[in-house]
XYZ file of C-alpha atoms in Angstrom:
221
model
C 51.770 -91.304 -21.040
C 52.324 -88.684 -17.769
C 56.119 -88.225 -16.498
C 57.230 -87.813 -12.559
C 60.464 -87.283 -11.519
C 60.958 -87.455 -7.892
C 63.862 -86.269 -6.468
C 65.487 -88.037 -2.915
C 63.517 -91.329 -4.600
C 65.740 -93.842 -2.511
C 63.794 -94.270 0.511
C 60.782 -92.652 2.709
C 58.325 -90.402 1.075
C 60.310 -90.111 -2.115
C 60.046 -93.932 -2.405
C 56.928 -94.182 -2.070
C 56.212 -91.724 -4.645
C 57.931 -93.601 -7.307
C 55.439 -96.646 -6.035
C 52.714 -94.907 -6.706
C 53.110 -94.111 -10.039
C 54.603 -96.599 -11.380
C 51.480 -99.136 -10.263
C 49.759 -96.130 -12.202
C 51.331 -96.344 -15.216
C 52.979 -92.695 -14.748
C 56.561 -92.736 -16.628
C 58.575 -92.411 -13.913
C 61.733 -90.224 -13.385
C 63.321 -92.044 -10.217
C 66.259 -89.255 -9.011
C 68.737 -90.022 -5.954
C 72.602 -89.923 -4.915
C 73.419 -93.500 -5.590
C 70.926 -95.591 -7.852
C 73.467 -98.669 -8.341
C 72.826 -98.216 -3.788
C 68.401 -98.886 -4.098
C 66.290 -101.407 -3.884
C 64.596 -100.643 -7.465
C 61.349 -100.426 -7.668
C 60.373 -102.112 -10.871
C 59.045 -100.054 -13.402
C 61.130 -96.479 -12.663
C 63.826 -95.104 -14.396
C 66.735 -94.231 -12.248
C 68.612 -91.623 -12.694
C 71.804 -89.669 -10.178
C 70.956 -86.569 -9.373
C 72.524 -85.214 -5.693
C 70.820 -81.508 -5.003
C 73.335 -80.227 -2.558
C 75.651 -79.965 -6.197
C 75.068 -78.109 -8.651
C 76.926 -80.079 -11.499
C 75.070 -83.187 -10.445
C 71.679 -81.237 -11.528
C 73.283 -79.892 -14.768
C 74.414 -83.763 -15.848
C 71.198 -85.321 -14.781
C 69.273 -82.635 -16.941
C 71.138 -83.326 -19.290
C 71.042 -86.329 -20.177
C 67.112 -86.281 -19.877
C 67.751 -83.719 -22.937
C 64.050 -82.827 -23.731
C 61.752 -85.162 -22.624
C 59.073 -83.645 -21.407
C 58.593 -83.324 -16.987
C 54.507 -83.369 -16.083
C 55.179 -83.341 -12.740
C 58.842 -82.732 -10.795
C 58.196 -83.742 -7.248
C 60.866 -82.037 -5.061
C 61.440 -83.710 -1.826
C 65.038 -84.554 -1.112
C 65.312 -83.092 2.544
C 67.319 -83.364 6.164
C 66.202 -81.870 9.828
C 70.081 -81.025 9.912
C 69.855 -80.579 13.823
C 67.212 -81.002 15.898
C 68.490 -78.922 18.903
C 67.363 -74.869 19.388
C 68.629 -71.834 20.438
C 71.942 -72.065 22.806
C 73.007 -75.360 21.655
C 73.106 -74.549 17.582
C 75.234 -76.418 15.309
C 76.096 -73.465 11.849
C 77.570 -76.413 9.847
C 74.096 -78.471 10.132
C 72.412 -75.125 9.931
C 74.150 -73.996 6.690
C 73.692 -77.836 5.013
C 69.959 -78.097 6.152
C 69.739 -74.557 3.936
C 71.546 -76.571 1.313
C 70.065 -79.028 1.139
C 66.149 -78.553 2.119
C 66.260 -74.897 0.539
C 69.434 -74.121 -2.444
C 68.580 -77.405 -3.899
C 65.422 -77.693 -5.017
C 65.393 -74.498 -5.987
C 68.093 -75.668 -8.217
C 66.651 -78.604 -9.392
C 63.413 -75.735 -9.991
C 65.417 -74.023 -12.247
C 67.467 -77.014 -14.078
C 64.380 -78.042 -15.083
C 61.556 -75.369 -15.662
C 62.079 -75.801 -19.492
C 60.935 -79.652 -19.560
C 57.936 -78.933 -16.962
C 56.924 -75.829 -19.222
C 57.346 -78.695 -22.277
C 54.520 -80.661 -20.825
C 50.939 -80.808 -20.569
C 50.477 -80.677 -16.407
C 52.816 -78.647 -15.557
C 53.386 -78.966 -12.625
C 56.263 -78.449 -9.663
C 55.678 -79.837 -6.100
C 57.698 -78.864 -2.721
C 57.726 -81.415 0.065
C 57.909 -78.440 3.168
C 57.024 -78.996 6.415
C 54.127 -77.368 9.079
C 56.903 -77.000 10.912
C 57.694 -74.599 8.662
C 55.162 -72.413 8.796
C 56.370 -69.296 11.110
C 52.850 -69.070 12.303
C 52.712 -71.417 13.914
C 56.543 -71.716 15.314
C 57.537 -73.533 18.080
C 60.720 -73.995 20.772
C 63.335 -75.717 19.079
C 64.329 -77.143 16.335
C 65.844 -73.540 15.032
C 67.885 -75.840 11.716
C 64.668 -77.655 10.553
C 61.995 -75.000 10.657
C 63.612 -71.291 9.552
C 64.988 -74.009 6.232
C 61.068 -74.852 5.611
C 60.185 -71.281 6.267
C 62.952 -70.348 3.571
C 61.133 -72.886 0.812
C 58.441 -71.980 2.048
C 59.111 -67.901 0.693
C 61.180 -69.116 -2.357
C 57.996 -71.295 -4.094
C 55.726 -68.612 -3.287
C 57.588 -66.035 -4.550
C 58.580 -68.670 -8.183
C 55.124 -69.615 -8.215
C 53.998 -66.308 -9.247
C 56.672 -66.153 -11.074
C 56.068 -68.648 -13.341
C 53.027 -68.571 -13.159
C 52.412 -66.542 -16.862
C 53.924 -69.373 -18.138
C 51.483 -71.978 -17.080
C 53.070 -74.050 -14.162
C 51.302 -74.302 -11.139
C 53.912 -74.277 -8.118
C 52.638 -76.145 -4.784
C 54.236 -77.091 -1.133
C 52.796 -80.584 0.335
C 53.199 -80.924 4.498
C 53.543 -84.430 4.146
C 52.206 -85.027 8.126
C 54.291 -86.814 10.551
C 55.543 -89.776 8.558
C 57.077 -92.772 10.026
C 60.734 -92.614 7.989
C 63.787 -92.667 8.978
C 63.579 -89.079 9.163
C 60.297 -88.700 11.103
C 60.852 -91.425 13.257
C 59.494 -95.315 13.404
C 56.323 -94.176 16.107
C 55.001 -91.525 13.600
C 51.141 -91.884 13.212
C 50.861 -91.468 9.336
C 52.694 -93.580 7.723
C 54.366 -93.390 4.001
C 52.119 -95.009 1.678
C 48.882 -92.213 3.372
C 50.963 -89.572 2.876
C 51.734 -90.177 -0.666
C 48.300 -91.540 -1.974
C 47.081 -88.022 0.508
C 49.538 -85.566 -1.698
C 48.716 -88.022 -5.253
C 44.896 -86.778 -5.137
C 45.934 -83.747 -4.404
C 48.550 -83.390 -7.369
C 46.401 -85.254 -9.743
C 43.667 -82.455 -8.976
C 45.613 -79.212 -8.855
C 44.725 -76.128 -11.494
C 46.172 -73.189 -12.457
C 44.323 -71.683 -8.861
C 46.451 -73.950 -7.002
C 49.226 -72.051 -7.793
C 51.676 -70.877 -4.451
C 49.416 -72.830 -1.988
C 51.124 -74.185 1.250
C 48.293 -77.014 1.630
C 48.532 -80.575 4.346
C 48.690 -83.619 2.265
C 45.340 -84.740 2.777
C 44.954 -81.374 1.003
C 43.778 -78.229 4.122
C 45.496 -75.028 3.147
C 48.262 -74.053 5.461
C 49.118 -70.534 7.207
C 52.637 -69.036 6.542
């Protein structure tokens, strides 16, 4: 049975990843800051993991021991601040970089051996088209810059891990109707995850380092 570990699994896109992969019969590891505070999905194994806390990541890694992880989904993220230049909150900016960049990379470094030990050897990072520099627009400096930084970090990492057979990809999940995306967003969590899941299941080594939409379209850096 293949396994998948999802961060930020208590709500939104993360919770939908858990639901769909449990339905498909996978061994699902649902990682979030407070597992006891979630409406847990039957069939998933819940783990405590705060991507902002290096000690929490290490403890979660130790708790899993040598269990392989076929697909690592770095989903946890925050907006930080929606305003732009002229009213920047630098504390919020620092928090966004911590959660959206340092968190996923800490998780990837912590669990890389378990991914390499698996059959699929896949790492998935939830980014955003707002991290595309060539598609930059006014405002949202905090969120855009954090996702652009994540894109670069993962691209560099993918080149380094290619020799170990790891396939790492970044996904724009769409403008999804979640607490972050807003109730009026045009894409449901079910649609977004179903699209990303189709891409994940068909990934090969030639996809390593790509930046894709949830529909599988290539996105510009």
